[in-house]
Amino acid sequence: MVSSSMPFARTTVSDDRLTTFAGALGSIDGMVVSIGTGSFVVAKRGSNLRYFGGWGYQLSDQASGYWLGQKILRRCLLALDGLAPPSDLTQEILADYNNKGSHLIHFMNGAQPSDVASLAPRVVRAAQAGDRHASAIMRDGASYIIKCLHAADWTSDTPICLTGGIGPHYGSYLDEPMQKLLCPPKGPPLDGAMHLALRQATKGLA
């Protein structure tokens, strides 16, 4: 076991969801939406924690960088087949692959999640410029986030923290009452780990 190999009197092993929340909001109640290459949502109310997503890019991680990249590539193929109108972004991306669907598929077959997620900033920028496909994808991602927040019984006095490289870009797509409760993270996940460790140590001394 990990704990037995560590030179500490007490060891707690956790995934990054708990440390991300603790780093962002500390001990207060609230909701943290962490969106980078992957994604997850954490809601805390009292001693109860509820998690959404984070199951991996293959079946989950909606609204994530990978998800954004995959979504825009799908729309590129639809545009190439004449099943969706083109946009500036789809034309730019298709041009990167010589306007050949086979080249795009070859990329996806050998791509790592981070390779696909590298398209996410282009989707974000294009949406800000009004690109029809990028805007639609960002709205879809925001709808998933909103659904998670409502499923966690979000109320108009519950703070929401958007973290990760992509998370903050969804702020303007949330419902207006939610936008009013947005707050910046207090710190990164490493700070959260330190916060949790200090809290455990304090309990041990009580």
PDB file of C-alpha atoms in Angstrom:
ATOM      1  CA  MET A   1       0.000   0.000   0.000  1.00  0.00           C
ATOM      2  CA  VAL A   2       1.057   3.592  -0.657  1.00  0.00           C
ATOM      3  CA  SER A   3       0.480   4.654   2.945  1.00  0.00           C
ATOM      4  CA  SER A   4       2.806   1.965   4.337  1.00  0.00           C
ATOM      5  CA  SER A   5       5.645   3.093   2.064  1.00  0.00           C
ATOM      6  CA  MET A   6       5.464   6.730   3.148  1.00  0.00           C
ATOM      7  CA  PRO A   7       7.516   8.101   6.081  1.00  0.00           C
ATOM      8  CA  PHE A   8       4.484   9.667   7.778  1.00  0.00           C
ATOM      9  CA  ALA A   9       2.404   8.704  10.793  1.00  0.00           C
ATOM     10  CA  ARG A  10      -0.775   9.107   8.751  1.00  0.00           C
ATOM     11  CA  THR A  11      -1.269   9.145   4.967  1.00  0.00           C
ATOM     12  CA  THR A  12      -4.422   9.845   2.974  1.00  0.00           C
ATOM     13  CA  VAL A  13      -4.524   9.062  -0.745  1.00  0.00           C
ATOM     14  CA  SER A  14      -6.964  11.106  -2.837  1.00  0.00           C
ATOM     15  CA  ASP A  15      -7.644  11.849  -6.484  1.00  0.00           C
ATOM     16  CA  ASP A  16      -7.415  15.377  -7.836  1.00  0.00           C
ATOM     17  CA  ARG A  17     -11.103  16.188  -7.460  1.00  0.00           C
ATOM     18  CA  LEU A  18     -10.939  16.666  -3.702  1.00  0.00           C
ATOM     19  CA  THR A  19      -7.668  18.604  -3.770  1.00  0.00           C
ATOM     20  CA  THR A  20      -8.922  20.781  -6.633  1.00  0.00           C
ATOM     21  CA  PHE A  21     -11.995  21.736  -4.631  1.00  0.00           C
ATOM     22  CA  ALA A  22     -10.009  22.409  -1.465  1.00  0.00           C
ATOM     23  CA  GLY A  23      -7.527  24.529  -3.367  1.00  0.00           C
ATOM     24  CA  ALA A  24     -10.248  26.548  -5.069  1.00  0.00           C
ATOM     25  CA  LEU A  25     -12.714  27.099  -2.213  1.00  0.00           C
ATOM     26  CA  GLY A  26     -11.073  25.774   0.952  1.00  0.00           C
ATOM     27  CA  SER A  27     -13.633  24.574   3.505  1.00  0.00           C
ATOM     28  CA  ILE A  28     -16.647  26.624   2.419  1.00  0.00           C
ATOM     29  CA  ASP A  29     -19.686  25.241   0.620  1.00  0.00           C
ATOM     30  CA  GLY A  30     -19.775  25.757  -3.114  1.00  0.00           C
ATOM     31  CA  MET A  31     -19.269  24.205  -6.505  1.00  0.00           C
ATOM     32  CA  VAL A  32     -16.062  23.825  -8.491  1.00  0.00           C
ATOM     33  CA  VAL A  33     -16.051  23.179 -12.229  1.00  0.00           C
ATOM     34  CA  SER A  34     -12.599  22.008 -13.338  1.00  0.00           C
ATOM     35  CA  ILE A  35     -12.082  21.946 -17.091  1.00  0.00           C
ATOM     36  CA  GLY A  36      -8.770  21.337 -18.809  1.00  0.00           C
ATOM     37  CA  THR A  37      -7.995  18.416 -21.110  1.00  0.00           C
ATOM     38  CA  GLY A  38     -10.558  16.513 -19.029  1.00  0.00           C
ATOM     39  CA  SER A  39     -13.362  17.765 -16.799  1.00  0.00           C
ATOM     40  CA  PHE A  40     -15.267  17.178 -13.581  1.00  0.00           C
ATOM     41  CA  VAL A  41     -17.600  19.043 -11.228  1.00  0.00           C
ATOM     42  CA  VAL A  42     -17.485  18.931  -7.426  1.00  0.00           C
ATOM     43  CA  ALA A  43     -20.286  20.218  -5.187  1.00  0.00           C
ATOM     44  CA  LYS A  44     -19.910  20.586  -1.403  1.00  0.00           C
ATOM     45  CA  ARG A  45     -22.689  21.190   1.058  1.00  0.00           C
ATOM     46  CA  GLY A  46     -21.755  20.720   4.696  1.00  0.00           C
ATOM     47  CA  SER A  47     -19.888  17.438   4.985  1.00  0.00           C
ATOM     48  CA  ASN A  48     -21.434  16.064   1.795  1.00  0.00           C
ATOM     49  CA  LEU A  49     -19.469  16.011  -1.456  1.00  0.00           C
ATOM     50  CA  ARG A  50     -20.961  15.137  -4.821  1.00  0.00           C
ATOM     51  CA  TYR A  51     -18.981  14.481  -7.984  1.00  0.00           C
ATOM     52  CA  PHE A  52     -19.998  14.678 -11.649  1.00  0.00           C
ATOM     53  CA  GLY A  53     -17.999  13.479 -14.642  1.00  0.00           C
ATOM     54  CA  GLY A  54     -14.306  12.789 -14.613  1.00  0.00           C
ATOM     55  CA  TRP A  55     -14.732   9.298 -16.042  1.00  0.00           C
ATOM     56  CA  GLY A  56     -12.245   9.809 -18.860  1.00  0.00           C
ATOM     57  CA  TYR A  57     -12.328  11.217 -22.369  1.00  0.00           C
ATOM     58  CA  GLN A  58     -13.632   8.024 -23.996  1.00  0.00           C
ATOM     59  CA  LEU A  59     -17.132   8.248 -22.470  1.00  0.00           C
ATOM     60  CA  SER A  60     -17.175  11.347 -20.270  1.00  0.00           C
ATOM     61  CA  ASP A  61     -15.343  14.659 -19.714  1.00  0.00           C
ATOM     62  CA  GLN A  62     -18.025  16.777 -21.357  1.00  0.00           C
ATOM     63  CA  ALA A  63     -17.130  20.424 -21.993  1.00  0.00           C
ATOM     64  CA  SER A  64     -13.427  19.553 -21.676  1.00  0.00           C
ATOM     65  CA  GLY A  65     -10.604  20.533 -23.997  1.00  0.00           C
ATOM     66  CA  TYR A  66     -10.658  17.066 -25.553  1.00  0.00           C
ATOM     67  CA  TRP A  67     -14.434  17.256 -25.958  1.00  0.00           C
ATOM     68  CA  LEU A  68     -14.205  20.665 -27.665  1.00  0.00           C
ATOM     69  CA  GLY A  69     -11.552  19.396 -30.051  1.00  0.00           C
ATOM     70  CA  GLN A  70     -13.484  16.263 -30.895  1.00  0.00           C
ATOM     71  CA  LYS A  71     -16.695  18.216 -31.438  1.00  0.00           C
ATOM     72  CA  ILE A  72     -15.153  20.687 -33.867  1.00  0.00           C
ATOM     73  CA  LEU A  73     -13.462  17.903 -35.826  1.00  0.00           C
ATOM     74  CA  ARG A  74     -16.810  16.149 -36.200  1.00  0.00           C
ATOM     75  CA  ARG A  75     -18.311  19.366 -37.516  1.00  0.00           C
ATOM     76  CA  CYS A  76     -15.422  19.676 -39.946  1.00  0.00           C
ATOM     77  CA  LEU A  77     -16.328  16.304 -41.440  1.00  0.00           C
ATOM     78  CA  LEU A  78     -20.019  17.247 -41.621  1.00  0.00           C
ATOM     79  CA  ALA A  79     -19.075  20.435 -43.457  1.00  0.00           C
ATOM     80  CA  LEU A  80     -16.773  18.481 -45.776  1.00  0.00           C
ATOM     81  CA  ASP A  81     -19.670  16.137 -46.629  1.00  0.00           C
ATOM     82  CA  GLY A  82     -22.009  19.072 -47.232  1.00  0.00           C
ATOM     83  CA  LEU A  83     -24.199  18.130 -44.260  1.00  0.00           C
ATOM     84  CA  ALA A  84     -23.462  21.313 -42.311  1.00  0.00           C
ATOM     85  CA  PRO A  85     -22.611  24.823 -43.455  1.00  0.00           C
ATOM     86  CA  PRO A  86     -18.916  25.656 -43.252  1.00  0.00           C
ATOM     87  CA  SER A  87     -17.545  28.304 -40.916  1.00  0.00           C
ATOM     88  CA  ASP A  88     -14.254  30.153 -40.740  1.00  0.00           C
ATOM     89  CA  LEU A  89     -13.023  27.699 -38.107  1.00  0.00           C
ATOM     90  CA  THR A  90     -14.016  24.521 -39.960  1.00  0.00           C
ATOM     91  CA  GLN A  91     -12.400  25.836 -43.118  1.00  0.00           C
ATOM     92  CA  GLU A  92      -9.197  26.727 -41.272  1.00  0.00           C
ATOM     93  CA  ILE A  93      -8.951  23.320 -39.621  1.00  0.00           C
ATOM     94  CA  LEU A  94      -9.753  21.417 -42.803  1.00  0.00           C
ATOM     95  CA  ALA A  95      -7.077  23.422 -44.600  1.00  0.00           C
ATOM     96  CA  ASP A  96      -4.592  22.141 -42.003  1.00  0.00           C
ATOM     97  CA  TYR A  97      -5.383  18.635 -43.306  1.00  0.00           C
ATOM     98  CA  ASN A  98      -5.382  19.530 -47.014  1.00  0.00           C
ATOM     99  CA  ASN A  99      -9.187  19.450 -47.007  1.00  0.00           C
ATOM    100  CA  LYS A 100      -9.090  15.664 -46.882  1.00  0.00           C
ATOM    101  CA  GLY A 101     -11.199  13.745 -44.424  1.00  0.00           C
ATOM    102  CA  SER A 102      -8.784  10.836 -44.572  1.00  0.00           C
ATOM    103  CA  HIS A 103      -5.975  13.055 -43.275  1.00  0.00           C
ATOM    104  CA  LEU A 104      -8.127  14.196 -40.377  1.00  0.00           C
ATOM    105  CA  ILE A 105      -9.035  10.595 -39.511  1.00  0.00           C
ATOM    106  CA  HIS A 106      -5.364   9.629 -39.645  1.00  0.00           C
ATOM    107  CA  PHE A 107      -4.657  12.366 -37.096  1.00  0.00           C
ATOM    108  CA  MET A 108      -7.400  11.131 -34.753  1.00  0.00           C
ATOM    109  CA  ASN A 109      -6.282   7.513 -34.971  1.00  0.00           C
ATOM    110  CA  GLY A 110      -2.848   8.397 -33.615  1.00  0.00           C
ATOM    111  CA  ALA A 111      -3.755  11.365 -31.412  1.00  0.00           C
ATOM    112  CA  GLN A 112      -3.264  11.560 -27.662  1.00  0.00           C
ATOM    113  CA  PRO A 113      -5.982  13.344 -25.636  1.00  0.00           C
ATOM    114  CA  SER A 114      -3.709  16.378 -25.320  1.00  0.00           C
ATOM    115  CA  ASP A 115      -3.336  16.518 -29.118  1.00  0.00           C
ATOM    116  CA  VAL A 116      -7.088  16.781 -29.583  1.00  0.00           C
ATOM    117  CA  ALA A 117      -7.403  19.201 -26.657  1.00  0.00           C
ATOM    118  CA  SER A 118      -4.864  21.484 -28.333  1.00  0.00           C
ATOM    119  CA  LEU A 119      -7.703  22.544 -30.652  1.00  0.00           C
ATOM    120  CA  ALA A 120      -9.754  23.862 -27.720  1.00  0.00           C
ATOM    121  CA  PRO A 121      -8.195  27.358 -27.592  1.00  0.00           C
ATOM    122  CA  ARG A 122      -9.069  27.787 -31.266  1.00  0.00           C
ATOM    123  CA  VAL A 123     -12.680  26.861 -30.520  1.00  0.00           C
ATOM    124  CA  VAL A 124     -12.780  29.343 -27.628  1.00  0.00           C
ATOM    125  CA  ARG A 125     -11.321  32.165 -29.727  1.00  0.00           C
ATOM    126  CA  ALA A 126     -13.570  31.419 -32.688  1.00  0.00           C
ATOM    127  CA  ALA A 127     -16.650  31.410 -30.448  1.00  0.00           C
ATOM    128  CA  GLN A 128     -15.643  34.815 -29.101  1.00  0.00           C
ATOM    129  CA  ALA A 129     -15.476  36.016 -32.710  1.00  0.00           C
ATOM    130  CA  GLY A 130     -18.967  34.663 -33.415  1.00  0.00           C
ATOM    131  CA  ASP A 131     -18.121  31.499 -35.380  1.00  0.00           C
ATOM    132  CA  ARG A 132     -21.349  29.541 -35.694  1.00  0.00           C
ATOM    133  CA  HIS A 133     -19.920  26.092 -34.968  1.00  0.00           C
ATOM    134  CA  ALA A 134     -17.577  27.156 -32.189  1.00  0.00           C
ATOM    135  CA  SER A 135     -20.366  29.131 -30.495  1.00  0.00           C
ATOM    136  CA  ALA A 136     -22.742  26.188 -30.684  1.00  0.00           C
ATOM    137  CA  ILE A 137     -20.152  23.844 -29.184  1.00  0.00           C
ATOM    138  CA  MET A 138     -19.410  26.241 -26.308  1.00  0.00           C
ATOM    139  CA  ARG A 139     -23.133  26.554 -25.594  1.00  0.00           C
ATOM    140  CA  ASP A 140     -23.435  22.755 -25.539  1.00  0.00           C
ATOM    141  CA  GLY A 141     -20.570  22.548 -23.057  1.00  0.00           C
ATOM    142  CA  ALA A 142     -22.147  25.216 -20.881  1.00  0.00           C
ATOM    143  CA  SER A 143     -25.463  23.331 -20.943  1.00  0.00           C
ATOM    144  CA  TYR A 144     -23.722  20.306 -19.457  1.00  0.00           C
ATOM    145  CA  ILE A 145     -22.152  22.440 -16.721  1.00  0.00           C
ATOM    146  CA  ILE A 146     -25.510  24.054 -15.925  1.00  0.00           C
ATOM    147  CA  LYS A 147     -27.141  20.636 -15.757  1.00  0.00           C
ATOM    148  CA  CYS A 148     -24.513  19.455 -13.262  1.00  0.00           C
ATOM    149  CA  LEU A 149     -24.982  22.540 -11.088  1.00  0.00           C
ATOM    150  CA  HIS A 150     -28.749  22.125 -11.013  1.00  0.00           C
ATOM    151  CA  ALA A 151     -28.397  18.395 -10.277  1.00  0.00           C
ATOM    152  CA  ALA A 152     -26.296  19.394  -7.261  1.00  0.00           C
ATOM    153  CA  ASP A 153     -29.139  21.687  -6.115  1.00  0.00           C
ATOM    154  CA  TRP A 154     -27.357  24.936  -6.839  1.00  0.00           C
ATOM    155  CA  THR A 155     -28.966  27.944  -5.140  1.00  0.00           C
ATOM    156  CA  SER A 156     -28.534  31.662  -5.724  1.00  0.00           C
ATOM    157  CA  ASP A 157     -26.205  32.004  -2.726  1.00  0.00           C
ATOM    158  CA  THR A 158     -23.849  29.171  -3.691  1.00  0.00           C
ATOM    159  CA  PRO A 159     -20.462  30.265  -5.093  1.00  0.00           C
ATOM    160  CA  ILE A 160     -19.231  28.731  -8.335  1.00  0.00           C
ATOM    161  CA  CYS A 161     -15.560  28.487  -9.222  1.00  0.00           C
ATOM    162  CA  LEU A 162     -14.479  27.748 -12.803  1.00  0.00           C
ATOM    163  CA  THR A 163     -10.939  26.356 -12.892  1.00  0.00           C
ATOM    164  CA  GLY A 164      -8.518  24.789 -15.354  1.00  0.00           C
ATOM    165  CA  GLY A 165      -7.277  26.129 -18.645  1.00  0.00           C
ATOM    166  CA  ILE A 166     -10.728  26.062 -20.266  1.00  0.00           C
ATOM    167  CA  GLY A 167     -13.133  26.433 -17.330  1.00  0.00           C
ATOM    168  CA  PRO A 168     -13.137  30.233 -16.977  1.00  0.00           C
ATOM    169  CA  HIS A 169     -14.057  30.641 -20.653  1.00  0.00           C
ATOM    170  CA  TYR A 170     -17.484  29.153 -19.931  1.00  0.00           C
ATOM    171  CA  GLY A 171     -18.406  31.934 -17.499  1.00  0.00           C
ATOM    172  CA  SER A 172     -20.227  34.113 -20.001  1.00  0.00           C
ATOM    173  CA  TYR A 173     -22.253  31.125 -21.250  1.00  0.00           C
ATOM    174  CA  LEU A 174     -23.778  30.302 -17.871  1.00  0.00           C
ATOM    175  CA  ASP A 175     -27.191  31.536 -16.771  1.00  0.00           C
ATOM    176  CA  GLU A 176     -27.077  35.127 -15.530  1.00  0.00           C
ATOM    177  CA  PRO A 177     -27.839  34.242 -11.870  1.00  0.00           C
ATOM    178  CA  MET A 178     -24.921  31.805 -11.949  1.00  0.00           C
ATOM    179  CA  GLN A 179     -22.591  34.386 -13.466  1.00  0.00           C
ATOM    180  CA  LYS A 180     -23.233  36.637 -10.459  1.00  0.00           C
ATOM    181  CA  LEU A 181     -21.926  33.911  -8.123  1.00  0.00           C
ATOM    182  CA  LEU A 182     -18.697  33.210 -10.019  1.00  0.00           C
ATOM    183  CA  CYS A 183     -15.543  33.570  -7.963  1.00  0.00           C
ATOM    184  CA  PRO A 184     -11.846  33.039  -8.758  1.00  0.00           C
ATOM    185  CA  PRO A 185     -10.026  30.054  -7.202  1.00  0.00           C
ATOM    186  CA  LYS A 186      -8.139  30.758  -3.991  1.00  0.00           C
ATOM    187  CA  GLY A 187      -5.309  28.502  -5.107  1.00  0.00           C
ATOM    188  CA  PRO A 188      -4.256  25.430  -7.138  1.00  0.00           C
ATOM    189  CA  PRO A 189      -4.804  21.755  -6.213  1.00  0.00           C
ATOM    190  CA  LEU A 190      -1.427  21.615  -4.445  1.00  0.00           C
ATOM    191  CA  ASP A 191      -2.667  24.281  -2.040  1.00  0.00           C
ATOM    192  CA  GLY A 192      -5.754  22.131  -1.585  1.00  0.00           C
ATOM    193  CA  ALA A 193      -3.640  19.135  -0.651  1.00  0.00           C
ATOM    194  CA  MET A 194      -1.793  21.233   1.924  1.00  0.00           C
ATOM    195  CA  HIS A 195      -5.086  22.568   3.271  1.00  0.00           C
ATOM    196  CA  LEU A 196      -6.470  19.042   3.694  1.00  0.00           C
ATOM    197  CA  ALA A 197      -3.270  17.786   5.294  1.00  0.00           C
ATOM    198  CA  LEU A 198      -3.237  20.664   7.780  1.00  0.00           C
ATOM    199  CA  ARG A 199      -6.879  20.046   8.639  1.00  0.00           C
ATOM    200  CA  GLN A 200      -6.168  16.363   9.289  1.00  0.00           C
ATOM    201  CA  ALA A 201      -3.132  17.214  11.413  1.00  0.00           C
ATOM    202  CA  THR A 202      -5.165  19.692  13.455  1.00  0.00           C
ATOM    203  CA  LYS A 203      -7.814  17.049  14.107  1.00  0.00           C
ATOM    204  CA  GLY A 204      -5.103  14.672  15.241  1.00  0.00           C
ATOM    205  CA  LEU A 205      -3.875  17.196  17.782  1.00  0.00           C
ATOM    206  CA  ALA A 206      -7.325  17.976  19.147  1.00  0.00           C
TER     207      ALA A 206
END
